[in-house]
């Protein structure tokens, strides 16, 4: 199928709760809202799914690794969260972002995919890859599901039903983005590295 059809089915599936093995887009608990942005974050991702988990208390929740990751995420990605929270009139500690890359069977899986996943990880700390039916079957046969640092969801081939094929639980909170740019410039200058150096070329 075409990518736009896969996208439509996936969005429908998220809202209907038709993703087998899914615990991150779940709306079973009360107070959970799902917002989906098509071509989200300056058109860098096919979709950006935002989960808003509302709660009345103001206590800091520290009951799991996920809650720890959530607070580190607030420190690392404050600008994105504040902008979204202002728009949705909610608290920033209620929000979780999930960038989604879709690959239909019409798409070729080429060297752009690692860059897209890395971009998602550096921007939001995680990545979700949604594969069409044939791509899902090939990925299972070749045993590459656990080699990709993304949660992979596959289309089952029936109606709007998907299944989680592999889960990448690690939430990335550090990276090149976290470097102090002034300190980096001072370090480069102290070592006499300028824009004509081989480091830049």
Coordinates of N, CA and C in Angstrom, one line a residue, residues 17 25-32:
X17 N -7.1 1.7 19.6 CA -6.4 0.7 20.5 C -6.2 -0.6 19.9
X25 N 0.8 3.8 23.8 CA -0.3 4.6 23.2 C -1.6 4.3 23.9
X26 N -1.6 3.6 25.0 CA -2.8 3.1 25.6 C -3.7 4.3 26.2
X27 N -5.0 4.2 26.0 CA -5.9 5.2 26.5 C -6.9 4.5 27.5
X28 N -6.5 3.3 28.0 CA -7.4 2.6 28.9 C -7.6 3.3 30.2
X29 N -6.5 4.0 30.7 CA -6.6 4.7 31.9 C -7.4 6.0 31.7
X30 N -8.2 6.5 32.6 CA -8.9 7.8 32.4 C -7.9 8.9 32.5
X31 N -8.2 10.0 31.8 CA -7.3 11.2 31.8 C -6.2 11.1 30.8
X32 N -6.2 10.2 29.9 CA -5.1 10.1 28.9 C -5.7 10.6 27.5

